[in-house]
mmCIF file of C-alpha atoms and ligand atoms in Angstrom:
data_model
loop_
_atom_site.group_PDB
_atom_site.id
_atom_site.type_symbol
_atom_site.label_atom_id
_atom_site.label_comp_id
_atom_site.label_asym_id
_atom_site.label_seq_id
_atom_site.Cartn_x
_atom_site.Cartn_y
_atom_site.Cartn_z
ATOM 1 C CA MET A 1 28.173 -42.415 -2.803
ATOM 2 C CA SER A 2 28.356 -39.119 -4.699
ATOM 3 C CA VAL A 3 31.594 -37.168 -5.012
ATOM 4 C CA GLU A 4 30.126 -34.516 -2.695
ATOM 5 C CA GLY A 5 29.257 -37.228 -0.165
ATOM 6 C CA LEU A 6 32.777 -38.623 -0.233
ATOM 7 C CA LEU A 7 34.307 -35.183 0.188
ATOM 8 C CA ARG A 8 31.959 -34.410 3.106
ATOM 9 C CA GLU A 9 33.085 -37.610 4.758
ATOM 10 C CA HIS A 10 36.801 -37.203 4.083
ATOM 11 C CA GLY A 11 37.148 -33.426 3.987
ATOM 12 C CA GLN A 12 38.562 -31.227 1.261
ATOM 13 C CA PRO A 13 42.094 -32.304 0.276
ATOM 14 C CA GLU A 14 44.857 -29.806 1.064
ATOM 15 C CA ARG A 15 45.824 -29.633 -2.614
ATOM 16 C CA GLU A 16 44.403 -30.949 -5.874
ATOM 17 C CA VAL A 17 46.658 -32.167 -8.672
ATOM 18 C CA TYR A 18 45.228 -33.563 -11.873
ATOM 19 C CA PHE A 19 47.411 -36.146 -13.622
ATOM 20 C CA ASP A 20 44.844 -37.906 -15.822
ATOM 21 C CA HIS A 21 45.665 -36.131 -19.069
ATOM 22 C CA GLU A 22 45.720 -39.490 -20.796
ATOM 23 C CA ASN A 23 41.946 -39.600 -20.674
ATOM 24 C CA SER A 24 40.833 -36.033 -20.590
ATOM 25 C CA GLY A 25 42.080 -32.750 -19.277
ATOM 26 C CA TRP A 26 41.039 -29.324 -18.207
ATOM 27 C CA VAL A 27 41.272 -26.657 -20.869
ATOM 28 C CA PRO A 28 43.424 -23.520 -20.290
ATOM 29 C CA PRO A 29 41.468 -20.252 -20.048
ATOM 30 C CA GLU A 30 43.104 -18.825 -23.195
ATOM 31 C CA VAL A 31 41.715 -21.779 -25.147
ATOM 32 C CA VAL A 32 38.201 -21.284 -23.766
ATOM 33 C CA GLU A 33 38.456 -17.544 -24.540
ATOM 34 C CA ALA A 34 39.434 -18.252 -28.134
ATOM 35 C CA MET A 35 36.465 -20.593 -28.574
ATOM 36 C CA LEU A 36 33.741 -18.429 -27.072
ATOM 37 C CA PRO A 37 33.040 -16.029 -29.997
ATOM 38 C CA TYR A 38 32.466 -19.007 -32.283
ATOM 39 C CA PHE A 39 29.410 -20.149 -30.359
ATOM 40 C CA ASN A 40 27.311 -17.078 -31.018
ATOM 41 C CA ARG A 41 29.283 -14.012 -32.117
ATOM 42 C CA LYS A 42 31.039 -15.023 -35.329
ATOM 43 C CA GLY A 43 31.733 -18.090 -37.369
ATOM 44 C CA PHE A 44 28.741 -19.926 -35.937
ATOM 45 C CA GLY A 45 27.604 -20.785 -39.472
ATOM 46 C CA HIS A 46 28.247 -23.945 -41.463
ATOM 47 C CA PRO A 47 31.717 -23.850 -43.069
ATOM 48 C CA SER A 48 30.282 -25.281 -46.291
ATOM 49 C CA ILE A 49 27.634 -22.579 -46.692
ATOM 50 C CA THR A 50 28.304 -19.270 -48.404
ATOM 51 C CA ASN A 51 26.731 -16.801 -46.018
ATOM 52 C CA LYS A 52 28.842 -14.531 -43.782
ATOM 53 C CA PRO A 53 28.809 -16.680 -40.611
ATOM 54 C CA GLY A 54 29.566 -19.663 -42.861
ATOM 55 C CA TRP A 55 32.553 -17.932 -44.487
ATOM 56 C CA GLU A 56 33.858 -16.931 -41.078
ATOM 57 C CA ALA A 57 33.575 -20.530 -39.930
ATOM 58 C CA TYR A 58 35.307 -21.760 -43.084
ATOM 59 C CA GLU A 59 38.144 -19.270 -42.615
ATOM 60 C CA ALA A 60 38.563 -20.166 -38.951
ATOM 61 C CA VAL A 61 38.852 -23.865 -39.791
ATOM 62 C CA TRP A 62 41.216 -23.139 -42.666
ATOM 63 C CA ARG A 63 43.488 -21.028 -40.453
ATOM 64 C CA VAL A 64 43.850 -23.896 -37.983
ATOM 65 C CA LYS A 65 44.633 -26.240 -40.875
ATOM 66 C CA GLU A 66 47.307 -23.821 -42.129
ATOM 67 C CA HIS A 67 48.833 -23.720 -38.673
ATOM 68 C CA LEU A 68 48.813 -27.522 -38.519
ATOM 69 C CA VAL A 69 50.446 -27.724 -41.940
ATOM 70 C CA LYS A 70 53.384 -25.776 -40.499
ATOM 71 C CA GLU A 71 53.655 -27.880 -37.356
ATOM 72 C CA LEU A 72 53.532 -31.173 -39.269
ATOM 73 C CA ASN A 73 55.137 -30.117 -42.559
ATOM 74 C CA ALA A 74 51.943 -31.498 -44.083
ATOM 75 C CA GLY A 75 52.152 -29.922 -47.554
ATOM 76 C CA GLY A 76 48.841 -28.058 -47.584
ATOM 77 C CA PRO A 77 45.503 -27.715 -45.747
ATOM 78 C CA GLN A 78 43.876 -30.004 -48.342
ATOM 79 C CA ASN A 79 45.869 -32.879 -46.797
ATOM 80 C CA LEU A 80 44.152 -32.527 -43.421
ATOM 81 C CA VAL A 81 40.727 -33.774 -42.372
ATOM 82 C CA PHE A 82 38.990 -32.798 -39.154
ATOM 83 C CA THR A 83 36.957 -35.477 -37.443
ATOM 84 C CA HIS A 84 35.181 -35.327 -34.108
ATOM 85 C CA SER A 85 37.792 -37.381 -32.233
ATOM 86 C CA GLY A 86 41.064 -39.235 -32.535
ATOM 87 C CA THR A 87 39.005 -42.420 -32.491
ATOM 88 C CA GLU A 88 37.179 -41.326 -35.628
ATOM 89 C CA ALA A 89 40.413 -40.317 -37.363
ATOM 90 C CA ASN A 90 41.941 -43.730 -36.605
ATOM 91 C CA ASN A 91 38.810 -45.467 -37.909
ATOM 92 C CA LEU A 92 38.986 -43.423 -41.096
ATOM 93 C CA ALA A 93 42.673 -44.253 -41.553
ATOM 94 C CA VAL A 94 42.354 -47.989 -40.981
ATOM 95 C CA LEU A 95 38.947 -48.818 -42.420
ATOM 96 C CA GLY A 96 39.138 -46.145 -45.102
ATOM 97 C CA SER A 97 42.417 -47.455 -46.487
ATOM 98 C CA ALA A 98 41.412 -51.113 -46.201
ATOM 99 C CA ILE A 99 38.187 -50.497 -48.150
ATOM 100 C CA ALA A 100 39.853 -48.197 -50.695
ATOM 101 C CA SER A 101 42.452 -50.865 -51.467
ATOM 102 C CA GLY A 102 39.660 -52.808 -53.190
ATOM 103 C CA ARG A 103 41.267 -55.973 -51.845
ATOM 104 C CA LYS A 104 39.499 -58.954 -50.420
ATOM 105 C CA GLY A 105 41.796 -61.025 -48.313
ATOM 106 C CA GLY A 106 44.617 -58.501 -47.867
ATOM 107 C CA LYS A 107 46.575 -58.009 -44.691
ATOM 108 C CA VAL A 108 46.484 -55.247 -42.066
ATOM 109 C CA ILE A 109 49.413 -55.109 -39.652
ATOM 110 C CA VAL A 110 49.163 -53.244 -36.350
ATOM 111 C CA SER A 111 51.410 -53.274 -33.319
ATOM 112 C CA SER A 112 50.075 -55.160 -30.331
ATOM 113 C CA VAL A 113 50.202 -51.982 -28.215
ATOM 114 C CA GLU A 114 48.045 -49.776 -30.436
ATOM 115 C CA HIS A 115 45.147 -47.825 -29.027
ATOM 116 C CA LEU A 116 41.900 -49.770 -29.340
ATOM 117 C CA SER A 117 40.668 -47.216 -31.864
ATOM 118 C CA VAL A 118 43.256 -48.732 -34.237
ATOM 119 C CA ILE A 119 42.961 -52.390 -33.215
ATOM 120 C CA PHE A 120 39.151 -52.573 -33.351
ATOM 121 C CA PRO A 121 38.758 -51.072 -36.852
ATOM 122 C CA ALA A 122 41.550 -53.377 -38.052
ATOM 123 C CA GLU A 123 39.562 -56.327 -36.718
ATOM 124 C CA PHE A 124 36.431 -54.899 -38.273
ATOM 125 C CA ALA A 125 38.203 -54.586 -41.644
ATOM 126 C CA ALA A 126 39.113 -58.240 -41.312
ATOM 127 C CA LYS A 127 35.499 -59.197 -40.709
ATOM 128 C CA LEU A 128 34.145 -56.933 -43.434
ATOM 129 C CA LEU A 129 36.688 -57.644 -46.162
ATOM 130 C CA GLY A 130 38.042 -61.052 -45.245
ATOM 131 C CA MET A 131 41.387 -59.487 -44.397
ATOM 132 C CA LYS A 132 43.934 -60.876 -42.030
ATOM 133 C CA VAL A 133 44.988 -58.806 -38.998
ATOM 134 C CA ILE A 134 48.476 -59.288 -37.648
ATOM 135 C CA LYS A 135 49.340 -57.882 -34.241
ATOM 136 C CA VAL A 136 53.098 -57.493 -34.205
ATOM 137 C CA PRO A 137 54.651 -58.279 -30.821
ATOM 138 C CA VAL A 138 56.716 -55.675 -29.010
ATOM 139 C CA ASP A 139 59.680 -56.025 -26.657
ATOM 140 C CA GLU A 140 59.486 -55.513 -22.885
ATOM 141 C CA GLU A 141 59.697 -51.729 -23.292
ATOM 142 C CA GLY A 142 57.033 -51.591 -25.977
ATOM 143 C CA PHE A 143 59.246 -51.198 -29.063
ATOM 144 C CA VAL A 144 58.444 -52.755 -32.417
ATOM 145 C CA ASP A 145 61.604 -54.290 -33.848
ATOM 146 C CA PRO A 146 61.987 -53.347 -37.547
ATOM 147 C CA GLU A 147 63.252 -56.858 -38.333
ATOM 148 C CA VAL A 148 60.236 -58.455 -36.695
ATOM 149 C CA LEU A 149 57.924 -56.127 -38.621
ATOM 150 C CA SER A 150 59.779 -56.936 -41.814
ATOM 151 C CA ALA A 151 59.136 -60.626 -41.311
ATOM 152 C CA TYR A 152 55.372 -60.044 -41.381
ATOM 153 C CA MET A 153 55.412 -57.891 -44.529
ATOM 154 C CA ASP A 154 54.380 -59.269 -47.909
ATOM 155 C CA LYS A 155 52.720 -58.212 -51.154
ATOM 156 C CA ASP A 156 49.262 -58.643 -49.586
ATOM 157 C CA THR A 157 49.913 -56.032 -46.907
ATOM 158 C CA VAL A 158 47.540 -53.138 -47.405
ATOM 159 C CA LEU A 159 48.270 -51.098 -44.282
ATOM 160 C CA VAL A 160 50.700 -50.989 -41.379
ATOM 161 C CA SER A 161 49.737 -48.967 -38.324
ATOM 162 C CA VAL A 162 52.276 -48.287 -35.594
ATOM 163 C CA GLN A 163 51.772 -45.409 -33.187
ATOM 164 C CA ALA A 164 54.376 -42.679 -32.724
ATOM 165 C CA VAL A 165 54.168 -42.710 -28.924
ATOM 166 C CA ASN A 166 52.396 -45.211 -26.729
ATOM 167 C CA HIS A 167 49.605 -43.611 -24.739
ATOM 168 C CA GLU A 168 50.083 -45.800 -21.653
ATOM 169 C CA ILE A 169 53.778 -46.510 -21.311
ATOM 170 C CA GLY A 170 55.267 -43.620 -23.289
ATOM 171 C CA THR A 171 57.382 -45.638 -25.731
ATOM 172 C CA ILE A 172 58.572 -43.396 -28.577
ATOM 173 C CA GLN A 173 58.644 -45.724 -31.581
ATOM 174 C CA ARG A 174 61.322 -45.405 -34.237
ATOM 175 C CA VAL A 175 58.676 -44.637 -36.856
ATOM 176 C CA LYS A 176 61.065 -43.531 -39.593
ATOM 177 C CA GLU A 177 62.917 -46.858 -39.480
ATOM 178 C CA LEU A 178 59.646 -48.799 -39.456
ATOM 179 C CA VAL A 179 58.350 -46.878 -42.484
ATOM 180 C CA LYS A 180 61.581 -47.667 -44.325
ATOM 181 C CA VAL A 181 61.225 -51.376 -43.680
ATOM 182 C CA VAL A 182 57.580 -51.376 -44.766
ATOM 183 C CA LYS A 183 58.243 -49.510 -48.016
ATOM 184 C CA GLU A 184 61.276 -51.652 -48.860
ATOM 185 C CA ASN A 185 59.133 -54.751 -48.559
ATOM 186 C CA ASN A 186 56.067 -53.387 -50.297
ATOM 187 C CA PRO A 187 56.018 -49.837 -51.709
ATOM 188 C CA GLU A 188 52.232 -50.093 -52.168
ATOM 189 C CA ALA A 189 51.531 -50.678 -48.465
ATOM 190 C CA LEU A 190 50.364 -47.597 -46.573
ATOM 191 C CA PHE A 191 51.876 -46.571 -43.249
ATOM 192 C CA HIS A 192 49.644 -44.973 -40.636
ATOM 193 C CA THR A 193 50.862 -43.607 -37.338
ATOM 194 C CA ASP A 194 48.600 -42.675 -34.456
ATOM 195 C CA ALA A 195 50.391 -39.618 -33.119
ATOM 196 C CA CYS A 196 47.792 -38.563 -30.541
ATOM 197 C CA ASP A 197 50.288 -38.938 -27.731
ATOM 198 C CA ALA A 198 53.264 -37.680 -29.704
ATOM 199 C CA PHE A 199 51.917 -34.294 -30.788
ATOM 200 C CA GLY A 200 53.126 -31.526 -28.480
ATOM 201 C CA ARG A 201 55.684 -33.857 -26.873
ATOM 202 C CA ILE A 202 58.065 -34.623 -29.729
ATOM 203 C CA LYS A 203 58.578 -32.882 -33.060
ATOM 204 C CA LEU A 204 56.607 -34.477 -35.865
ATOM 205 C CA ASP A 205 57.380 -33.995 -39.536
ATOM 206 C CA VAL A 206 55.293 -36.179 -41.817
ATOM 207 C CA LYS A 207 57.716 -35.833 -44.738
ATOM 208 C CA GLU A 208 60.707 -36.709 -42.615
ATOM 209 C CA LEU A 209 58.908 -39.698 -41.088
ATOM 210 C CA GLY A 210 57.620 -40.809 -44.483
ATOM 211 C CA VAL A 211 54.150 -41.701 -43.201
ATOM 212 C CA ASP A 212 51.058 -41.767 -45.414
ATOM 213 C CA LEU A 213 48.525 -41.169 -42.665
ATOM 214 C CA LEU A 214 48.793 -39.606 -39.216
ATOM 215 C CA THR A 215 46.221 -39.099 -36.451
ATOM 216 C CA LEU A 216 45.940 -36.367 -33.804
ATOM 217 C CA SER A 217 43.460 -35.626 -31.026
ATOM 218 C CA SER A 218 42.817 -32.151 -29.610
ATOM 219 C CA HIS A 219 42.325 -33.076 -25.957
ATOM 220 C CA LYS A 220 45.781 -34.667 -25.896
ATOM 221 C CA ILE A 221 47.321 -31.187 -26.068
ATOM 222 C CA LEU A 222 44.906 -29.549 -23.614
ATOM 223 C CA GLY A 223 42.516 -28.554 -26.372
ATOM 224 C CA PRO A 224 38.806 -29.292 -26.045
ATOM 225 C CA LYS A 225 37.510 -32.815 -26.539
ATOM 226 C CA GLY A 226 35.711 -33.531 -29.785
ATOM 227 C CA VAL A 227 38.346 -32.751 -32.436
ATOM 228 C CA GLY A 228 40.488 -35.277 -34.248
ATOM 229 C CA VAL A 229 42.723 -34.791 -37.278
ATOM 230 C CA LEU A 230 43.819 -37.136 -39.997
ATOM 231 C CA TYR A 231 46.732 -36.187 -42.221
ATOM 232 C CA VAL A 232 46.366 -37.888 -45.600
ATOM 233 C CA LYS A 233 49.390 -37.693 -47.879
ATOM 234 C CA GLU A 234 48.679 -36.410 -51.359
ATOM 235 C CA GLY A 235 47.686 -39.259 -53.662
ATOM 236 C CA VAL A 236 46.696 -41.683 -50.881
ATOM 237 C CA LYS A 237 43.265 -43.140 -51.535
ATOM 238 C CA LEU A 238 40.801 -43.448 -48.698
ATOM 239 C CA GLU A 239 37.150 -44.439 -48.739
ATOM 240 C CA PRO A 240 34.957 -42.290 -46.464
ATOM 241 C CA VAL A 241 33.603 -44.542 -43.726
ATOM 242 C CA ILE A 242 30.714 -42.342 -42.721
ATOM 243 C CA ARG A 243 28.302 -40.959 -45.288
ATOM 244 C CA GLY A 244 26.391 -37.739 -45.192
ATOM 245 C CA GLN A 245 25.837 -34.460 -46.917
ATOM 246 C CA LEU A 246 28.371 -33.033 -49.294
ATOM 247 C CA SER A 247 30.624 -30.715 -47.363
ATOM 248 C CA THR A 248 34.034 -29.084 -47.687
ATOM 249 C CA GLN A 249 35.470 -32.268 -46.222
ATOM 250 C CA THR A 250 34.493 -35.216 -48.378
ATOM 251 C CA LEU A 251 36.372 -37.718 -46.218
ATOM 252 C CA TRP A 252 34.454 -36.804 -43.069
ATOM 253 C CA PRO A 253 31.072 -35.282 -43.906
ATOM 254 C CA GLY A 254 29.062 -33.596 -41.197
ATOM 255 C CA VAL A 255 29.483 -30.094 -39.905
ATOM 256 C CA GLU A 256 32.851 -29.362 -38.332
ATOM 257 C CA ASN A 257 32.924 -28.546 -34.613
ATOM 258 C CA VAL A 258 34.148 -25.025 -35.331
ATOM 259 C CA PRO A 259 34.492 -23.638 -31.758
ATOM 260 C CA ALA A 260 36.408 -26.755 -30.713
ATOM 261 C CA ILE A 261 38.629 -26.579 -33.807
ATOM 262 C CA VAL A 262 39.445 -22.955 -32.951
ATOM 263 C CA GLY A 263 40.216 -24.086 -29.384
ATOM 264 C CA PHE A 264 42.464 -26.807 -30.738
ATOM 265 C CA GLY A 265 44.301 -24.151 -32.776
ATOM 266 C CA LYS A 266 44.884 -22.080 -29.628
ATOM 267 C CA ALA A 267 45.977 -25.155 -27.673
ATOM 268 C CA MET A 268 48.458 -25.920 -30.448
ATOM 269 C CA GLU A 269 49.833 -22.370 -30.291
ATOM 270 C CA LEU A 270 50.389 -22.748 -26.527
ATOM 271 C CA ALA A 271 51.834 -26.241 -26.858
ATOM 272 C CA PHE A 272 54.508 -25.127 -29.310
ATOM 273 C CA LYS A 273 55.402 -21.836 -27.637
ATOM 274 C CA ASP A 274 58.935 -22.129 -26.287
ATOM 275 C CA PHE A 275 58.678 -25.828 -27.119
ATOM 276 C CA SER A 276 62.158 -27.090 -26.162
ATOM 277 C CA ASN A 277 62.154 -25.355 -22.786
ATOM 278 C CA GLN A 278 58.651 -26.572 -22.008
ATOM 279 C CA VAL A 279 59.557 -30.137 -22.893
ATOM 280 C CA ARG A 280 62.758 -29.957 -20.844
ATOM 281 C CA ARG A 281 60.804 -28.749 -17.808
ATOM 282 C CA VAL A 282 58.091 -31.388 -18.183
ATOM 283 C CA LYS A 283 60.768 -34.068 -18.493
ATOM 284 C CA SER A 284 62.464 -32.964 -15.303
ATOM 285 C CA LEU A 285 59.143 -33.068 -13.403
ATOM 286 C CA ARG A 286 58.494 -36.501 -14.909
ATOM 287 C CA ASP A 287 61.853 -37.764 -13.675
ATOM 288 C CA LYS A 288 61.330 -36.291 -10.253
ATOM 289 C CA LEU A 289 57.993 -38.101 -9.905
ATOM 290 C CA LEU A 290 59.128 -41.319 -11.531
ATOM 291 C CA ASN A 291 62.383 -41.637 -9.566
ATOM 292 C CA GLY A 292 60.742 -40.429 -6.379
ATOM 293 C CA LEU A 293 58.037 -43.090 -6.550
ATOM 294 C CA LEU A 294 60.437 -45.871 -7.516
ATOM 295 C CA ASN A 295 62.735 -44.907 -4.636
ATOM 296 C CA GLU A 296 60.057 -44.271 -2.030
ATOM 297 C CA VAL A 297 57.783 -47.219 -2.657
ATOM 298 C CA PRO A 298 59.165 -50.764 -2.522
ATOM 299 C CA GLU A 299 57.976 -53.454 -4.933
ATOM 300 C CA THR A 300 57.226 -51.317 -7.932
ATOM 301 C CA LEU A 301 57.837 -51.784 -11.635
ATOM 302 C CA LEU A 302 58.359 -49.025 -14.145
ATOM 303 C CA ASN A 303 56.277 -49.683 -17.254
ATOM 304 C CA GLY A 304 57.865 -48.510 -20.509
ATOM 305 C CA PRO A 305 61.397 -47.368 -21.312
ATOM 306 C CA LYS A 306 63.705 -45.069 -19.399
ATOM 307 C CA GLY A 307 65.679 -42.296 -21.059
ATOM 308 C CA ASP A 308 65.286 -40.426 -24.314
ATOM 309 C CA LEU A 309 62.796 -42.797 -25.900
ATOM 310 C CA ARG A 310 60.272 -42.300 -23.123
ATOM 311 C CA ALA A 311 57.621 -39.615 -23.723
ATOM 312 C CA PRO A 312 58.478 -36.530 -21.653
ATOM 313 C CA ASP A 313 55.124 -36.538 -19.865
ATOM 314 C CA ASN A 314 54.679 -40.228 -19.027
ATOM 315 C CA VAL A 315 54.967 -41.899 -15.630
ATOM 316 C CA ASN A 316 53.484 -45.402 -15.476
ATOM 317 C CA ILE A 317 54.281 -47.554 -12.474
ATOM 318 C CA SER A 318 52.902 -50.904 -11.323
ATOM 319 C CA PHE A 319 52.520 -50.987 -7.559
ATOM 320 C CA LEU A 320 52.520 -54.648 -6.675
ATOM 321 C CA TYR A 321 49.897 -56.113 -4.328
ATOM 322 C CA VAL A 322 47.324 -53.367 -4.779
ATOM 323 C CA GLU A 323 44.457 -52.885 -7.212
ATOM 324 C CA GLY A 324 44.872 -49.845 -9.456
ATOM 325 C CA GLU A 325 41.224 -48.833 -9.079
ATOM 326 C CA ALA A 326 41.511 -48.844 -5.285
ATOM 327 C CA VAL A 327 44.640 -46.685 -5.604
ATOM 328 C CA THR A 328 42.896 -44.116 -7.832
ATOM 329 C CA VAL A 329 40.018 -43.808 -5.347
ATOM 330 C CA GLU A 330 42.373 -43.539 -2.361
ATOM 331 C CA LEU A 331 44.451 -40.906 -4.177
ATOM 332 C CA SER A 332 41.326 -38.970 -5.167
ATOM 333 C CA LEU A 333 40.415 -38.518 -1.535
ATOM 334 C CA LYS A 334 43.752 -36.726 -1.111
ATOM 335 C CA GLY A 335 43.326 -34.661 -4.264
ATOM 336 C CA ILE A 336 45.614 -36.644 -6.583
ATOM 337 C CA TYR A 337 43.800 -37.616 -9.759
ATOM 338 C CA ALA A 338 45.431 -40.350 -11.846
ATOM 339 C CA SER A 339 44.196 -43.373 -13.776
ATOM 340 C CA SER A 340 44.794 -47.061 -13.529
ATOM 341 C CA GLY A 341 45.842 -49.485 -16.226
ATOM 342 C CA SER A 342 44.423 -48.382 -19.501
ATOM 343 C CA ALA A 343 42.145 -45.428 -19.472
ATOM 344 C CA CYS A 344 39.754 -47.037 -21.818
ATOM 345 C CA THR A 345 39.420 -50.195 -19.801
ATOM 346 C CA SER A 346 39.638 -49.024 -16.209
ATOM 347 C CA ARG A 347 35.913 -49.079 -15.579
ATOM 348 C CA ILE A 348 35.507 -52.588 -16.909
ATOM 349 C CA LEU A 349 38.463 -53.911 -14.938
ATOM 350 C CA GLU A 350 40.178 -55.588 -17.859
ATOM 351 C CA PRO A 351 43.958 -55.565 -17.605
ATOM 352 C CA SER A 352 45.516 -53.258 -20.139
ATOM 353 C CA HIS A 353 46.415 -55.062 -23.388
ATOM 354 C CA VAL A 354 49.479 -52.793 -23.616
ATOM 355 C CA LEU A 355 50.852 -53.979 -20.279
ATOM 356 C CA LEU A 356 50.122 -57.600 -21.133
ATOM 357 C CA ALA A 357 51.894 -57.120 -24.489
ATOM 358 C CA ILE A 358 55.105 -55.983 -22.746
ATOM 359 C CA GLY A 359 54.989 -59.093 -20.611
ATOM 360 C CA ARG A 360 53.375 -57.865 -17.414
ATOM 361 C CA LYS A 361 51.369 -60.451 -15.503
ATOM 362 C CA HIS A 362 47.681 -59.753 -14.920
ATOM 363 C CA GLU A 363 48.250 -58.734 -11.303
ATOM 364 C CA GLU A 364 51.113 -56.413 -12.292
ATOM 365 C CA ALA A 365 48.947 -54.801 -14.951
ATOM 366 C CA HIS A 366 46.078 -54.348 -12.488
ATOM 367 C CA GLY A 367 48.310 -52.433 -10.077
ATOM 368 C CA SER A 368 49.498 -49.919 -12.649
ATOM 369 C CA ILE A 369 48.951 -46.190 -12.220
ATOM 370 C CA LEU A 370 49.411 -43.666 -14.983
ATOM 371 C CA PHE A 371 50.374 -40.034 -14.344
ATOM 372 C CA LYS A 372 50.759 -37.528 -17.154
ATOM 373 C CA ILE A 373 52.677 -34.318 -16.597
ATOM 374 C CA THR A 374 51.900 -31.066 -18.367
ATOM 375 C CA ARG A 375 53.635 -27.686 -18.530
ATOM 376 C CA TYR A 376 51.159 -26.466 -15.909
ATOM 377 C CA HIS A 377 52.448 -28.813 -13.202
ATOM 378 C CA THR A 378 54.794 -27.356 -10.617
ATOM 379 C CA ASP A 379 57.496 -28.731 -8.335
ATOM 380 C CA GLY A 380 55.014 -28.291 -5.490
ATOM 381 C CA ASP A 381 52.531 -30.577 -7.295
ATOM 382 C CA ILE A 382 55.138 -33.296 -7.643
ATOM 383 C CA ASP A 383 56.228 -32.890 -4.013
ATOM 384 C CA TYR A 384 52.607 -33.309 -2.937
ATOM 385 C CA ALA A 385 52.220 -36.444 -5.079
ATOM 386 C CA LEU A 386 55.417 -37.836 -3.583
ATOM 387 C CA GLN A 387 53.978 -37.267 -0.146
ATOM 388 C CA VAL A 388 50.522 -38.742 -0.852
ATOM 389 C CA VAL A 389 51.149 -41.704 -3.162
ATOM 390 C CA PRO A 390 53.605 -43.677 -0.969
ATOM 391 C CA GLU A 391 51.293 -43.252 2.044
ATOM 392 C CA ALA A 392 48.277 -44.415 0.009
ATOM 393 C CA ILE A 393 50.095 -47.508 -1.261
ATOM 394 C CA LYS A 394 51.319 -48.344 2.228
ATOM 395 C CA ARG A 395 47.808 -48.093 3.650
ATOM 396 C CA LEU A 396 46.238 -50.133 0.871
ATOM 397 C CA ARG A 397 48.906 -52.819 1.151
ATOM 398 C CA SER A 398 48.302 -53.044 4.867
ATOM 399 C CA ILE A 399 44.693 -54.093 4.186
ATOM 400 C CA SER A 400 45.349 -55.959 0.945
ATOM 401 C CA SER A 401 44.686 -59.665 0.602
ATOM 402 C CA LEU A 402 46.882 -59.821 -2.487
ATOM 403 C CA LYS A 403 50.114 -60.479 -0.641
ATOM 404 C CA PRO A 404 50.280 -62.937 2.220
ATOM 405 C CA SER A 405 53.404 -61.631 3.944
ATOM 406 C CA HIS A 406 52.576 -57.984 3.968
ATOM 407 C CA PRO A 407 53.521 -55.205 4.593
ATOM 408 C CA LYS A 408 57.196 -55.032 3.755
ATOM 409 C CA GLN A 409 57.466 -51.260 4.001
HETATM 410 C C1 LIG B 501 47.006 -43.045 -28.672
HETATM 411 C C2 LIG B 501 45.567 -42.644 -28.748
HETATM 412 N N1 LIG B 501 44.933 -42.738 -29.916
HETATM 413 C C3 LIG B 501 43.652 -42.375 -30.053
HETATM 414 C C4 LIG B 501 42.928 -41.898 -28.994
HETATM 415 C C5 LIG B 501 41.495 -41.522 -29.176
HETATM 416 O O1 LIG B 501 41.338 -40.142 -29.181
HETATM 417 P P1 LIG B 501 39.938 -39.510 -28.769
HETATM 418 O O2 LIG B 501 39.848 -39.587 -27.273
HETATM 419 O O3 LIG B 501 39.995 -38.106 -29.283
HETATM 420 O O4 LIG B 501 38.885 -40.316 -29.423
HETATM 421 C C6 LIG B 501 43.534 -41.794 -27.736
HETATM 422 C C7 LIG B 501 42.754 -41.318 -26.595
HETATM 423 O O5 LIG B 501 43.015 -41.473 -25.445
HETATM 424 C C8 LIG B 501 44.883 -42.186 -27.611
HETATM 425 O O6 LIG B 501 45.515 -42.137 -26.436
#
């Protein structure tokens, strides 16, 4: 049935609250406004071409890079590469460094909770170059233990990739400590961090962290989809993994998505305006939702850590004895839009590898629902979610075959 058909049948919900910012989000009007001129009024040229619209495009891209340099303490715009997604930036980091190492039979180490856009290229590097991929286990809250990582390090290690914040369970990794351990064991090994879910939530300083490579994605900060960034520390060698015409960006040839890059720049400006207050507010809404759901709904499990090392925007709860997909549909009918398990796998009904890695059973992983809070959410939105979600779970449990002695609530 179409969405319109469903709504006709069930009626318009009294309120709509979008919580699926893990996968994609709406774009604030100021961001759209900033992008519009670059489609047909100025800067619609190719940034590598020396005509006026091309220069304007080049300058617009450069300005966003300069802004990013400040936010990341990235040294200079020459250390930043725009790609067309976070996925592409991760592929460039992992494959590009594995190939550039010139090694056959080296080792790539990733955490077992990385985004698939890190894990898959690592596996591809293994196939292509005869490398070994190690997936480092994490503890029950998703943390990589520096001592465990250290035990896997050796002189063959070409690259270590551990994300700054987990996209599903919100674990804020202790990246600085992990970098230290890696470099102590092998100063030649590169350290990449996928910071797609960290940017705009925690402060990131590439020098302070000591990373060689760092990935960002525009839509993770309410920018438009279709822009990724890779920070490449000066002196780090990468092999381009896609080939094309010579352009201003040798590591990622192909024309830059200029309007989207401009939109990303605006989204960044908004994300860092009054940063500490925004983060504090988002955190308090997160806690209200998280504690409210854990208190209101029996037989739930919080996925990921509590406290300061949980991302300010992340609420991930396993509701036992229900299927996550059924929950997302039920919630949609009431205007609450969330996702189940891992975004990237929810349509193929595979349990999230992240939840399995922290020790969740298949059925616990299948019942997980992910909510992401932004600065645009209000107390009223959270109140509405706290009214709708417990009712939805109760109804689904009452018809669920997953638990024999149901319902308890
Ligand atoms: C942690 C993380 N890395 C990488 C990506 C991929 O980014 P993109 O959607 O821009 O390809 C995502 C997207 O959800 C993500 O959550």
